[in-house]
Structure formats: structure tokens, C-alpha cells
Coordinates of C-alpha atoms and ligand atoms in Angstrom, one line a residue:
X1 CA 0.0 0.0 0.0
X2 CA 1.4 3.2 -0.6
X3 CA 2.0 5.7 1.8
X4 CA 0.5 9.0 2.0
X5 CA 1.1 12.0 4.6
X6 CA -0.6 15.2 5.1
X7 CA 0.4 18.9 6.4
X8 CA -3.1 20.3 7.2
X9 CA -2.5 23.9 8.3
X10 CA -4.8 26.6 9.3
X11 CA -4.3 30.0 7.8
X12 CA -4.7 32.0 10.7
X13 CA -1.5 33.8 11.0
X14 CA 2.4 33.5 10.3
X15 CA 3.5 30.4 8.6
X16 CA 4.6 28.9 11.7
X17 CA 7.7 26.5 12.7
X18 CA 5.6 23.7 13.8
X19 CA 4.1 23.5 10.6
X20 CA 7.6 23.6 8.8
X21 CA 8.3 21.0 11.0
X22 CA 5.4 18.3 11.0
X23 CA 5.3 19.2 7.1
X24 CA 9.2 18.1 7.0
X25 CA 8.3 14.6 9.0
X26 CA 5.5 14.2 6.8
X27 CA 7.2 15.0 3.8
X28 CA 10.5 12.5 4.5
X29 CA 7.8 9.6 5.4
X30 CA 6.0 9.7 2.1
X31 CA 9.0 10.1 0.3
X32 CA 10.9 7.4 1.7
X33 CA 8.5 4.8 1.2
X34 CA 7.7 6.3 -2.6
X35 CA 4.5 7.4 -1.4
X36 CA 2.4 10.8 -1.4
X37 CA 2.7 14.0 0.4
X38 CA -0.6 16.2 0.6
X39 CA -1.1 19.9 1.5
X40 CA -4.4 20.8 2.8
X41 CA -5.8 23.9 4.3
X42 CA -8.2 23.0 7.2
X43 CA -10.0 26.8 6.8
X44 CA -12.8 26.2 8.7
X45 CA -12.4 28.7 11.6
X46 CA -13.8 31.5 9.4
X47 CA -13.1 33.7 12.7
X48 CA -9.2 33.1 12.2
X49 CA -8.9 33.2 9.1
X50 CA -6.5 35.2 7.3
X51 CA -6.3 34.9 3.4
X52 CA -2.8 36.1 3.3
X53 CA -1.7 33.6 5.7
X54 CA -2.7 31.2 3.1
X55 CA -0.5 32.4 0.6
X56 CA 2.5 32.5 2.9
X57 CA 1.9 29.1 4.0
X58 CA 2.3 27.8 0.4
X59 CA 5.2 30.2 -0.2
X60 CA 6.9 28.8 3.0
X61 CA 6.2 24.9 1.4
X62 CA 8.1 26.1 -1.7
X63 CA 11.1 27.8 -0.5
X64 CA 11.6 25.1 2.2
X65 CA 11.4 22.3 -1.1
X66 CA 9.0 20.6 0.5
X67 CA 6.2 20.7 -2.4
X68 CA 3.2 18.7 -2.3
X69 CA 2.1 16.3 -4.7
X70 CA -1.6 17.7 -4.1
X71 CA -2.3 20.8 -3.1
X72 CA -4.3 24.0 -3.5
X73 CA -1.5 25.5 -5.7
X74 CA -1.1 22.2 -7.4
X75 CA -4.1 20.8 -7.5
X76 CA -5.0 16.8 -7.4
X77 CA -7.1 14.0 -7.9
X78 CA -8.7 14.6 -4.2
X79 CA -9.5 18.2 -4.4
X80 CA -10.3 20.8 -3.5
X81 CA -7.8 21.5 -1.0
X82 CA -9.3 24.3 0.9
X83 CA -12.3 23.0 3.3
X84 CA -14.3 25.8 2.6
X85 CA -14.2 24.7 -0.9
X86 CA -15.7 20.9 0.8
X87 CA -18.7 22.2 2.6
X88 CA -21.3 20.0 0.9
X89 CA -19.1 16.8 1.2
X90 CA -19.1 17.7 4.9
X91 CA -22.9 18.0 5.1
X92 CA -23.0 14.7 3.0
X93 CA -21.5 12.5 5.2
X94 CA -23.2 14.3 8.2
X95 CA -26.6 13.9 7.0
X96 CA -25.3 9.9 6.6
X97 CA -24.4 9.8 10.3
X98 CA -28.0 11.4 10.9
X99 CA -29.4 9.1 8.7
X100 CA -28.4 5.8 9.8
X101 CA -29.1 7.4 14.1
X102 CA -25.4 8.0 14.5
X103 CA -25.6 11.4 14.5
X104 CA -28.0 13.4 15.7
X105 CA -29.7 17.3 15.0
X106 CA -29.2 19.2 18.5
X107 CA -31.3 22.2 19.0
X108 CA -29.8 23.3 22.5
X109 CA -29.6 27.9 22.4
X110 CA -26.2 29.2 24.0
X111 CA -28.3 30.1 27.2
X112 CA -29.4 26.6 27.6
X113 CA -25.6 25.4 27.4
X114 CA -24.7 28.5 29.7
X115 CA -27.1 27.4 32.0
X116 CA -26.1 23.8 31.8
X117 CA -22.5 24.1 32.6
X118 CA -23.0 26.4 35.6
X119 CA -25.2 23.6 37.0
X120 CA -22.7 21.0 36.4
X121 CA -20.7 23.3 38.3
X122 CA -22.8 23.7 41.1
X123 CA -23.3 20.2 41.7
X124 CA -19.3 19.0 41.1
X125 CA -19.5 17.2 37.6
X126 CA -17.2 18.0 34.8
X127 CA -19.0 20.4 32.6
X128 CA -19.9 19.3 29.1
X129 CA -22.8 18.0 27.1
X130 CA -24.9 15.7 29.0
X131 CA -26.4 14.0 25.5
X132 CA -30.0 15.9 26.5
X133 CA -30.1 16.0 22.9
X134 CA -30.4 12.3 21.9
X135 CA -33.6 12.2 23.0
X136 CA -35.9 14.3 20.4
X137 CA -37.2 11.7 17.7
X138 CA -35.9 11.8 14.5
X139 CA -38.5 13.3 12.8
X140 CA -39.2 16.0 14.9
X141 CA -35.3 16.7 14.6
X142 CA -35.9 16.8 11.0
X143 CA -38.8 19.3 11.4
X144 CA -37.3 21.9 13.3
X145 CA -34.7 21.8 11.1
X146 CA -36.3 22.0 8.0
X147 CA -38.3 25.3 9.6
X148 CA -34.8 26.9 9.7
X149 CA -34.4 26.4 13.5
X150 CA -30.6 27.0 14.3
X151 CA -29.2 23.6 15.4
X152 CA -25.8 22.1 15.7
X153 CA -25.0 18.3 14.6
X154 CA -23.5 16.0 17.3
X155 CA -21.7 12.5 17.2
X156 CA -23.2 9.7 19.7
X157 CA -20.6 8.6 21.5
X158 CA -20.7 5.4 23.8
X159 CA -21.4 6.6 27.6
X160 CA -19.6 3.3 28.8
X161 CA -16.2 1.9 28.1
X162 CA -13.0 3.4 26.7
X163 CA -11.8 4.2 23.9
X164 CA -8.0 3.0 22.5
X165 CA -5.8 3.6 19.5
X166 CA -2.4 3.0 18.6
X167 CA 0.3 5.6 18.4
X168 CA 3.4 5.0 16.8
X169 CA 5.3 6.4 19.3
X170 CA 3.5 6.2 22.3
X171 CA 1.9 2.9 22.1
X172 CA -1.7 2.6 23.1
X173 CA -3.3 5.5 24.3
X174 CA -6.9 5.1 26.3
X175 CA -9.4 7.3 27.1
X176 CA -12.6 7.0 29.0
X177 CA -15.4 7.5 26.6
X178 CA -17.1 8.9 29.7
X179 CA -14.6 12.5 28.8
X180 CA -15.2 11.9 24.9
X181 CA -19.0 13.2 25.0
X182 CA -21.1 13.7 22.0
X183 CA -19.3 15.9 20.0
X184 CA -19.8 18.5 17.9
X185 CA -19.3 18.0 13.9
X186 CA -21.2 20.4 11.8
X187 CA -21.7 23.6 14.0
X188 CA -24.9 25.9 13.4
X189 CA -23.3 28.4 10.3
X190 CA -22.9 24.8 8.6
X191 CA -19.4 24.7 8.7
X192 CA -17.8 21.5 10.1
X193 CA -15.9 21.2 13.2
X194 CA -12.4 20.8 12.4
X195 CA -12.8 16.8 14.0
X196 CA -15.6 16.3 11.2
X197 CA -13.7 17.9 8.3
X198 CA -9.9 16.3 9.7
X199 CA -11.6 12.8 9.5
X200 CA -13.5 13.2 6.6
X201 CA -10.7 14.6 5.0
X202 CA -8.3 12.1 5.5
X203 CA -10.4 9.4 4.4
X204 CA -11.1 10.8 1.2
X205 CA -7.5 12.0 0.0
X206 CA -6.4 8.5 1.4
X207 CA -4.2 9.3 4.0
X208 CA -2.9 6.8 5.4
X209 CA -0.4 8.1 8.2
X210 CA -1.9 11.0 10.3
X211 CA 1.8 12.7 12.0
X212 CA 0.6 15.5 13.3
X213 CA 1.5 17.1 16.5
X214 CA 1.2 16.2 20.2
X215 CA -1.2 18.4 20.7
X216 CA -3.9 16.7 18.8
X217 CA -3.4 13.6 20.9
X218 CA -6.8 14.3 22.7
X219 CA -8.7 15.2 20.0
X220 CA -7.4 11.3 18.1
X221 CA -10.0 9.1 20.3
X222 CA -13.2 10.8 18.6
X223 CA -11.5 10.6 15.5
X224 CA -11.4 6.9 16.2
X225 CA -14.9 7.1 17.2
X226 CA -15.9 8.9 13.7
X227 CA -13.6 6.6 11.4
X228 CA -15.7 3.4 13.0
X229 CA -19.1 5.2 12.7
X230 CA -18.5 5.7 9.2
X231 CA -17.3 2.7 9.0
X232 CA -13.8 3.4 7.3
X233 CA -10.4 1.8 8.6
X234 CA -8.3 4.0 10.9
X235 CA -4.6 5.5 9.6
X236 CA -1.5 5.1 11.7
X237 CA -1.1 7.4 14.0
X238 CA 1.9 9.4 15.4
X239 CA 2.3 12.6 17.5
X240 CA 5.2 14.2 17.5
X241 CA 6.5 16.3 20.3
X242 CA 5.9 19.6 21.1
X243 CA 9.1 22.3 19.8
X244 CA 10.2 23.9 22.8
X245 CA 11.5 27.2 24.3
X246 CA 15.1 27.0 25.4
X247 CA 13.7 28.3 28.9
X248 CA 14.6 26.4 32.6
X249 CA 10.7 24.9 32.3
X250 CA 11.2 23.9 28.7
X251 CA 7.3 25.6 27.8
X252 CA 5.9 25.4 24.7
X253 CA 7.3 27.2 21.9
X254 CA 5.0 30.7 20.9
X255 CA 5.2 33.8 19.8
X256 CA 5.0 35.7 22.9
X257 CA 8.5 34.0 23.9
X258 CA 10.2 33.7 20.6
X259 CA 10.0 34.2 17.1
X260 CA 8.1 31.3 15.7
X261 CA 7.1 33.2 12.4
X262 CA 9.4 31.1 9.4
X263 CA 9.0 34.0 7.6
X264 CA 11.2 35.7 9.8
X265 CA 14.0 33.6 9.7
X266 CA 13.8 33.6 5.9
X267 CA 14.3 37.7 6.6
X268 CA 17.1 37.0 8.8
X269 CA 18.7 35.3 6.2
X270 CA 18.7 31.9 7.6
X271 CA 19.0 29.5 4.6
X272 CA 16.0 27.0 3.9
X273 CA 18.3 23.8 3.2
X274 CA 19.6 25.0 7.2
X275 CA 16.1 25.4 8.6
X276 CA 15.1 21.9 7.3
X277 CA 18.2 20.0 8.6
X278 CA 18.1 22.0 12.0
X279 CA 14.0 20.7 12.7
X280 CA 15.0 17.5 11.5
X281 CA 17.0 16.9 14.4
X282 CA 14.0 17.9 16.8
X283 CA 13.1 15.0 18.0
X284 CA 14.6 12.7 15.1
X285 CA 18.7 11.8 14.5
X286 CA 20.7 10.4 11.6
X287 CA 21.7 7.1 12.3
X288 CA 24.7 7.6 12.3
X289 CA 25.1 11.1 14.3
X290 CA 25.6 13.5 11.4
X291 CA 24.6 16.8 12.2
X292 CA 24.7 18.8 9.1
X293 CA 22.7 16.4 5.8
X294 CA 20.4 17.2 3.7
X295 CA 17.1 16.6 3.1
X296 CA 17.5 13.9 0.9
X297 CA 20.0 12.3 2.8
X298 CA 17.7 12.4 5.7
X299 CA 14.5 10.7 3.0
X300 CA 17.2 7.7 2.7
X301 CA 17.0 6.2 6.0
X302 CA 13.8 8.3 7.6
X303 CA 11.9 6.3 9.9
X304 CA 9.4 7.8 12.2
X305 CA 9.8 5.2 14.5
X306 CA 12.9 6.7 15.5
X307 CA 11.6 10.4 17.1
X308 CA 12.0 10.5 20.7
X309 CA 9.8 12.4 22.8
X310 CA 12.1 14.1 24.7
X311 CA 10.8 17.8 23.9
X312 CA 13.1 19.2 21.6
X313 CA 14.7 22.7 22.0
X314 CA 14.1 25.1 19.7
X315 CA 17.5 26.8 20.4
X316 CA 18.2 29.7 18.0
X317 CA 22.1 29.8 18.6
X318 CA 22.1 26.4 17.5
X319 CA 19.8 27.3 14.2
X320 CA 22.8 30.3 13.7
X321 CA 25.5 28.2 14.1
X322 CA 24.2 25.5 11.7
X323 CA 23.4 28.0 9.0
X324 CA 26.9 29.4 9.7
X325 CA 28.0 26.0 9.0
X326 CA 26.1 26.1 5.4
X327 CA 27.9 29.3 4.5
X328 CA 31.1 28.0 4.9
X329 CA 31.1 24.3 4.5
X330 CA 28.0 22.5 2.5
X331 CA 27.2 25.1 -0.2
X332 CA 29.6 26.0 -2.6
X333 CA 31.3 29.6 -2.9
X334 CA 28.7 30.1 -6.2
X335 CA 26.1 28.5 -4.5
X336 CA 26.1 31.4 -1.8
X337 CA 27.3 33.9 -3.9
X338 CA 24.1 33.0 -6.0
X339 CA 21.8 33.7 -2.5
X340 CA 23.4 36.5 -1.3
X341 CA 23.2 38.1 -5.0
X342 CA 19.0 39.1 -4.6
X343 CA 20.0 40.8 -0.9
X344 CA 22.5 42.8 -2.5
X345 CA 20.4 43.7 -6.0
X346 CA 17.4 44.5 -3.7
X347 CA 20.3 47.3 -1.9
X348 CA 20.5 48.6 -5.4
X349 CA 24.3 47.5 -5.6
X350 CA 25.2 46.3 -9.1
X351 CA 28.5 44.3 -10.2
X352 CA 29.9 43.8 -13.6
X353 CA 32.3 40.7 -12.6
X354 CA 30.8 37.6 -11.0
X355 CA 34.8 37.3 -9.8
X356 CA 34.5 40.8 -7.9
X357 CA 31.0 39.0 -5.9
X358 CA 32.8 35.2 -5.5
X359 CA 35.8 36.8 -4.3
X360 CA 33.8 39.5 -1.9
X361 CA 31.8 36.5 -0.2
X362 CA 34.7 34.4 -0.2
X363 CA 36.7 37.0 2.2
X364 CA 33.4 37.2 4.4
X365 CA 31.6 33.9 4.6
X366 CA 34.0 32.9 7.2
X367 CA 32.6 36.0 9.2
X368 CA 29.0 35.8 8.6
X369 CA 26.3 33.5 10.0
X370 CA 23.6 34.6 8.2
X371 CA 22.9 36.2 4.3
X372 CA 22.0 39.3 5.9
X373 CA 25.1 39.6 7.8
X374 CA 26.8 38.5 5.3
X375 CA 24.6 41.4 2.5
X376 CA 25.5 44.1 5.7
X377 CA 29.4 43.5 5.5
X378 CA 29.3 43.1 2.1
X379 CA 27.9 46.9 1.3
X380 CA 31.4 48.6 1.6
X381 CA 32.0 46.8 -1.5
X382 CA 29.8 48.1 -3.9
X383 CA 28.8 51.3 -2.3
X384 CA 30.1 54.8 -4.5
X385 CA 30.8 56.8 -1.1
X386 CA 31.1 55.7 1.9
X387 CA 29.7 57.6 4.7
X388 CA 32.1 57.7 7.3
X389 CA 30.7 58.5 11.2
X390 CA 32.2 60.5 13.8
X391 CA 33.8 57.4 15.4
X392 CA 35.1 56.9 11.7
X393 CA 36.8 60.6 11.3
X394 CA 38.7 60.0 14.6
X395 CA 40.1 57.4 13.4
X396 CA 40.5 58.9 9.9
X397 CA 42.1 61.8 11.3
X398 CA 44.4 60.0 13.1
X399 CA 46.1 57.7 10.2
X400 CA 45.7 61.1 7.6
X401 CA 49.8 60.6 7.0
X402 CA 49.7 57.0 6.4
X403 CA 46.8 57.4 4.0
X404 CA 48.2 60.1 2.2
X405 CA 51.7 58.4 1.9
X406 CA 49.5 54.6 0.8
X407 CA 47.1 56.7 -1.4
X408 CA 51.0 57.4 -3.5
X409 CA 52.2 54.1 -2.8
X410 CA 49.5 52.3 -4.1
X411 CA 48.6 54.3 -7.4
X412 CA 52.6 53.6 -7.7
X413 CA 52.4 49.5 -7.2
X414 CA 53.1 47.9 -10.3
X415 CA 51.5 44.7 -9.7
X416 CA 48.4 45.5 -7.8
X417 CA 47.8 41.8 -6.4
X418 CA 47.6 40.7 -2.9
X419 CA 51.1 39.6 -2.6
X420 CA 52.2 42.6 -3.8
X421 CA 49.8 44.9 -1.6
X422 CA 51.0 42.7 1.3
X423 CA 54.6 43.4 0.5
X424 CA 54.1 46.9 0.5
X425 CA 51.7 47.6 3.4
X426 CA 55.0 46.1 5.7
X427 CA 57.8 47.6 4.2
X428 CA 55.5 50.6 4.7
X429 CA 55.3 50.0 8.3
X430 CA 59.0 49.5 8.5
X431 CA 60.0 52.0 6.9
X432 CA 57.7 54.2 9.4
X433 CA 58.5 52.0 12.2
X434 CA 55.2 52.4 13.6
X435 CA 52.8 49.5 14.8
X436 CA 51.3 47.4 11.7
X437 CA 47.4 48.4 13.5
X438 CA 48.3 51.9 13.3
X439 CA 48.5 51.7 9.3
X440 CA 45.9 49.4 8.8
X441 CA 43.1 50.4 11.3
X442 CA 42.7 54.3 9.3
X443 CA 43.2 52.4 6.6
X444 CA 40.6 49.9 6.8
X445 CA 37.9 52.3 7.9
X446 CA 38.5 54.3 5.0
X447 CA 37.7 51.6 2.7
X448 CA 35.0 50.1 4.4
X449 CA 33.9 52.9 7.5
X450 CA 34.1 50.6 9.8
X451 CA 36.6 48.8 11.9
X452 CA 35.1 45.4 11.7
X453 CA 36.1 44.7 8.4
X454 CA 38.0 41.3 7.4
X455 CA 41.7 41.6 6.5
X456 CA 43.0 45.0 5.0
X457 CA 45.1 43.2 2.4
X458 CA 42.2 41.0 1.2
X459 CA 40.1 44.7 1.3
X460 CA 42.2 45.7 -0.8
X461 CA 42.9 43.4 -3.4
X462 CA 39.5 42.5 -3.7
X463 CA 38.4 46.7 -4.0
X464 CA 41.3 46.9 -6.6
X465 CA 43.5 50.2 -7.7
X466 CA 40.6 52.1 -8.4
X467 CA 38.4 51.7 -5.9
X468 CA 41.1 51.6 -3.0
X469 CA 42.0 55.1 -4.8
X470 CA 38.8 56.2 -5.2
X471 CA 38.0 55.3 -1.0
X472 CA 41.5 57.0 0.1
X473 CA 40.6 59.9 -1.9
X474 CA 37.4 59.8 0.0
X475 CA 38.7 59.4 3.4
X476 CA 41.2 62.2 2.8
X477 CA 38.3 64.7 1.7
X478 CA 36.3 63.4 5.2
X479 CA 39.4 64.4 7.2
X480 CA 39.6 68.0 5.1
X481 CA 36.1 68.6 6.1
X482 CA 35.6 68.1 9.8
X483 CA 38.3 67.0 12.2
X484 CA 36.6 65.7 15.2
X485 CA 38.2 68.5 16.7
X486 CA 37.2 71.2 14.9
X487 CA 33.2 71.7 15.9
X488 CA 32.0 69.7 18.6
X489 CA 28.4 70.9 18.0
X490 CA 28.1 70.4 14.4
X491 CA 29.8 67.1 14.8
X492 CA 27.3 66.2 17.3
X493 CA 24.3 66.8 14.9
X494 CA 26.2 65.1 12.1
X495 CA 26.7 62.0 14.1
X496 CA 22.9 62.4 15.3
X497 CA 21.9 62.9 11.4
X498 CA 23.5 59.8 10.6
X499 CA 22.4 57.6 13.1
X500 CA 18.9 58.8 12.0
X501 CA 19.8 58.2 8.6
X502 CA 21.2 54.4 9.2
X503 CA 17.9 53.5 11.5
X504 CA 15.8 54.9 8.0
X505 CA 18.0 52.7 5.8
X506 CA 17.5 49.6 8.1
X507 CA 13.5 50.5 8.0
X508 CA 13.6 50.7 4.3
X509 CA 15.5 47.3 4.2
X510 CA 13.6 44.1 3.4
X511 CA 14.8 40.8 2.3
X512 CA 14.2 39.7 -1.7
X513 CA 11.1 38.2 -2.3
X514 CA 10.8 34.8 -3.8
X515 CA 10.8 35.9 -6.9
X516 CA 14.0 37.6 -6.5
X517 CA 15.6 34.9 -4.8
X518 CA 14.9 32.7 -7.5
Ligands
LIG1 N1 -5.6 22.2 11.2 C1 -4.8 21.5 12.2 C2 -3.6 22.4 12.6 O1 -3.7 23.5 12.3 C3 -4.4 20.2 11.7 C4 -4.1 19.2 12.8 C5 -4.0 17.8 12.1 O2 -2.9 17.6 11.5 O3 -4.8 17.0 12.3 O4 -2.7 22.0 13.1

């Protein structure tokens, strides 16, 4: 039998981890056994819903690689993929259940319920539906409803006896039918409950392994209860563990303590092939201990089996360092240079040499953990003018001999390669007998502003004669114009200008879209 897997996500906000994640499992079981992965969106909670959030899921699939082979976007011999899209198929099989005195038409008002739980709480009972309902005959069920009366639709479940399925990873899981009650399946606006439309769902776009999250555990025994009153045969089931925070009591991951928006890492500049390989070790291992593989490496020996429920740690330093890890080692110089090409583009920087971008991410991709770092220390490379801070002057001001005497030297060097630039930059410093940072500290921040930048000989050969010109002749005009010295207050407003001007460039920034990313 072939195996098929389902994400089923609700579009209610941002693409989320958790659904990155269980859409990863899903996606490595199918695909390991040659089966089917399906993407459906469970938009039934017309309350939530969000159509944007819709969208982004799907884009989120696709830059992660995790494509469905049905889908809304790619459509399928089980569709539509949307629920909203499935209402009558819902009201079909509920009317069945009703039919055959599975099911049954409540007619309950709010105030009624209201009234019912604060009873139960008066007299010690758990609250829920007491099955009051059960009771109306059929046909006067069938009356009020046809007169328009608002009514929900409820399962019957058994009042004695427990209820038991089978988790892959947790083994047998009971519950008291007693705490099941009769559910709720199509609510009063005729929309389903999400149990009605999960179950019905499944069955018809033949799922036959539901790995969902741990969360749903308690919802699985009235699933169990619908697939028998139907009458269909149940799917494996397995709940994975919850992602959590890397706080002392290990909570829950959410919003309000971290950012569990995928979108956002994608912004950061955390690489998709990174993301993937960093939730498949949540929970799950390579047999053989790897930490960094990719996703097709982990399709090769997947087996679900194999996820502990320990509560994985969502721990961003780790999802850093493992991205860093992808910059440097697993992708290929033209492989980043290719991502971090759209972040630059989108800065309105331009290039005429795909050697001068290859050779500016291969000096900086052993600083960088992230494309955006690696976009933000790339700018002094392709910017005309560099605007150089008050910190920066200082600094300028300080080295103005050594620049003037290097802005000579180098327009002089024959050869201008790094061996030669390297030569010259210490017989400079000999010649001078100063200390080598004295040189290269002004110098550095006149070619890049700042005084974080990677190696001044690398800067240079990589900048070439006539940009390093070009920036000396710069930082020589900076120093002519303002010493630090020379007028503390105007100084002081310049330094506030461009802070102002550097948080309004950073507001303005966003990462490429898709599209741009290719
Ligand atoms: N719509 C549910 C969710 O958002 C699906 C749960 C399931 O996979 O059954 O997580």
C-alpha cells in the first residue's frame, strides 16, 4: 500500500515552525516509502482566518522544497484543498451519520448550554454536554430543522467503556469515553468542526499516516470514534513532540516568547536547506550522528519510529550556528554567492564581474552566519561613497599621513595583487617603524567605515586600484572637512543625522522576495 502523509495547516497567521516541521516529517515519510505528500488547508475557523496567511503558507512549502504532490496550488485528484471549498461533502457525510441514528440534529440555544455548565458546576460534575439532545425523535429533529431552527449536529458517542488507539510512538493511548462526550461535527453556520472535516478529510485523499503534533493527541480518540461510525479503517497514528523554548521549564514554543514566524528567519537570512536539517534533528537523529545532511540524505533512511519524545529545543544559537555551517562548508562559494546576490540587488548594488561577488563572499563567509550579515558587510564593496561616522573621522584623522603616503604608494604598485599589496603595506610599516594596526586600522575604515572589516590586504585586493584610490581619496576629503576637533556641536548633529539616517536605511531594508531569490 502506498503511503500518504498530510500537512493540514490553518491559515490564521504566520507560517509557523511547527508547521515547517510536522510538514518536514510528513514529507520525508512519504518520500521514503515512494509514497504521497498532501497539503491541505483546514480553513474552517472562518473567525481566524487570514487569506494572506494562506498564501504565505504555500510560499513557505516552496522555499523550504518541501512541495506537495496535491495541493491548492497544485491541484490533485482529491480536491479541493481548501475545506471551505468541501462544505457539501461535509454536510454529505453528516446527513449519513444522521441518517443511519449516528448522529443526531441538537437544538440546544447558547443560554441553555450556559445554564447547563454552571449547573454541572454547582453540583461538582465535569462540565460538558450531557447528550440531553439524543432524545428528540428523528422526525421532529428533522422538522425543526427544516423550519430553519438553528441547530448544531453532534456525534453519539458510547457513555460506557474506553476508547484505545495505537500511536506509533507512544503505544496505546486510552481514554474514557465517559470524557469523549457527543461531539460536535457540523456547527450551526454549517461549517464543520475541524474533527468532522480532519476525519472526513483524511479518508477521502487516502491518508494513510496522520503525524501531526502532540497536541492533537486528545482530540485522536473521537477521530477513532468517527472513522468506526463511518465505518472506514483507521490511519497510523503518530504525534510528535511539542518544539520547545530554550527556557529552565522547557514551555511550549510561541510567539510571545520567541519568534516562531518562518517567515522571519527567511528575513534574517537563515538558509531554507539550514532550517530543514536544523528541525529534523527535533526530536529525530541520523543514524549515524551526522549533524549537518540534507534533506535527501535524511529521505534515505527516515523512519518515524525513530523520534523521541524528549521535547526538543528550539534553540536559535544552535539554528545560527548551523546556518553558519552552510555558508562555509556545505554550499559552494557560487552557490552562496548566488543567494546572497537578490540581498544585494534589492540594496540597489550592481557588479559587472561575477569574480569581484565570488571573491567578496569568499573573504566574508567565514565571518557571517547569516545572508544578511553577510549582504550588511558586504555593502562597503559596492557602495560609490562611503559615509564615514564620527567614530570613523577620529580614526581617519588619526592615520591622515599613512593614508596620504599609501594613497601614493598604491597608485605607484606595479603589480596590484595581494602579494604585492601585502609586501608593500609592511615595508611601509618598517620603513615608518610604527605599529602594523596603526596603518591598517585608518586604513581599513577608509575603505570600508568601519573597523570590523576582514583583512586589509584582502580589502584591498578585492576593492582593486581604483576603488582603493577612489575610498583613500574619500577618506582624505572626510578628514579636510571636519576634524573631530574642529566643531564639537556640528559634529554632534552630524553624528545624530546619521544615526537617523542608518535606522531609516534599516527601516527601508527588506529581504528579496521569492521571486527575487529565485
Ligand atoms: N488544522 C490543524 C492544525 O492546524 C491540523 C491538525 C492535524 O494535523 O490533524 O494543526
Amino acid at each position: 500500500m502506498a503511503v500518504v502523509t498530510r500537512i493540514a495547516p490553518s491559515p490564521t497567521g504566520d507560517p509557523h515552525v511547527g508547521t515547517a516541521y510536522v510538514g518536514l516529517f510528513n514529507y520525508a515519510l512519504a518520500k521514503r516509502h515512494g509514497g504521497r505528500f498532501v497539503l491541505r488547508l483546514e480553513d474552517t475557523d472562518r473567525a481566524r482566518y487570514q487569506p494572506e496567511a494562506e498564501t504565505r503558507i504555500l510560499e513557505m512549502m516552496r522555499w523550504l522544497g518541501l512541495t506537495p504532490d496535491e495541493g491548492p496550488d497544485v491541484g490533485g485528484p482529491h480536491g479541493p484543498y481548501r475545506q471551505s471549498e468541501r462544505l457539501e461533502l461535509y454536510r454529505a457525510h453528516v446527513d449519513r451519520l444522521v441518517a443511519e441514528g449516528k448522529a443526531y440534529r441538537a437544538f440546544e440555544t447558547p443560554e441553555e448550554l450556559d445554564a447547563l455548565r454552571i449547573d454541572q458546576k454547582r453540583r461538582g460534575v465535569d462540565p460538558g454536554y450531557d447528550g440531553r439532545g439524543r432524545t428528540l425523535p428523528a422526525d421532529e429533529q428533522a422538522r425543526r430543522a427544516a423550519a430553519g431552527e438553528a441547530h448544531v449536529v453532534r456525534l453519539i458517542a458510547p457513555d460506557e467503556g474506553a476508547t484505545t488507539f495505537h500511536d506509533l510512538l507512544r503505544g496505546d493511548v486510552t481514554v474514557p469515553n465517559a470524557e469523549i462526550r457527543d461531539a460536535v461535527l457540523l456547527k450551526s453556520d454549517g461549517y464543520p468542526t475541524y474533527h468532522l472535516a480532519n476525519v472526513v478529510d483524511d479518508h477521502l485523499m487516502g491518508v494513510t499516516h496522520v503525524v501531526r503534533a502532540e497536541e492533537w493527541v486528545v482530540s485522536t480518540p473521537l477521530h477513532v470514534l468517527l472513522y468506526r461510525a463511518f465505518g472506514w479503517p483507521l490511519p497510523v497514528f503518530a504525534h510528535l513532540p511539542l518544539l520547545r523554548n530554550p527556557d529552565a521549564n522547557k514551555s511550549k514554543i510561541s510567539k510571545r516568547k520567541m519568534d516562531t514566524s518562518v517567515d522571519s528567519y527567511r528575513e534574517q537570512g537563515i538558509l531554507p536547506e539550514a532550517l530543514l536539517n536544523f528541525l529534523a534533528t527535533m526530536g529525530w537523529s541520523m543514524p549515524d550522528g551526522r549533524e549537518v545532511f540534507t534533506l535527501d540524505e535524511m529521505i534515505a533512511v527516515f523512519d518515524v519510529t525513530r523520534v523521541s519524545l524528549g521535547g526538543p529545543v528550539f534553540d536559535l544559537k544552535r539554528l545560527r550556528h548551523l546556518n553558519a555551517r552552510y555558508l562555509r562548508e556545505v554550499l559552494t562559494l557560487e552557490a552562496v554567492a548566488d543567494r546572497v546576490a537578490p540581498w544585494l540587488r534589492e540594496r540597489g548594488f550592481a557588479w559587472d564581474d561575477a569574480d569581484y561577488l565570488l571573491d567578496v563572499v569568499d573573504v566574508l563567509r567565514p565571518r557571517a552566519e547569516t545572508l544578511r550579515e553577510l549582504a550588511d558587510q558586504a555593502e562597503p564593496f559596492f557602495v560609490d561613497r562611503i559615509a564615514y561616522d564620527v567614530d570613523a573621522r577620529r580614526r581617519l584623522a588619526a592615520g591622515q599621513a599613512y593614508l596620504e603616503d599609501l594613497e601614493g604608494a598604491f597608485s605607484r604598485l606595479e603589480f596590484f595583487d595581494d602579494d604585492a599589496i601585502d609586501d608593500l603595506l609592511h615595508e611601509y610599516v618598517q620603513r615608518q617603524s610604527v605599529r602594523l594596526g596603526d596603518v591598517m586600522m585608518p586604513l581599513r575604515v577608509a575603505l570600508t567605515g568601519t573597523t570590523q572589516a576582514p583583512g586589509v590586504v584582502d580589502l584591498v585586493a578585492i576593492m582593486g586600484r581604483q576603488r582603493t584610490l577612489e575610498r583613500l581619496g574619500h577618506a582624505l576629503q572626510a578628514i579636510q572637512e571636519g576634524l573631530p576637533d574642529d566643531d564639537p556641536e556640528r559634529l554632534k548633529a552630524e553624528a545624530e543625522a546619521a544615526a537617523k539616517a542608518a535606522e531609516a536605511a534599516k527601516g527601508k531594508r527588506r529581504p528579496p522576495t521569492a521571486a527575487e531569490q529565485g
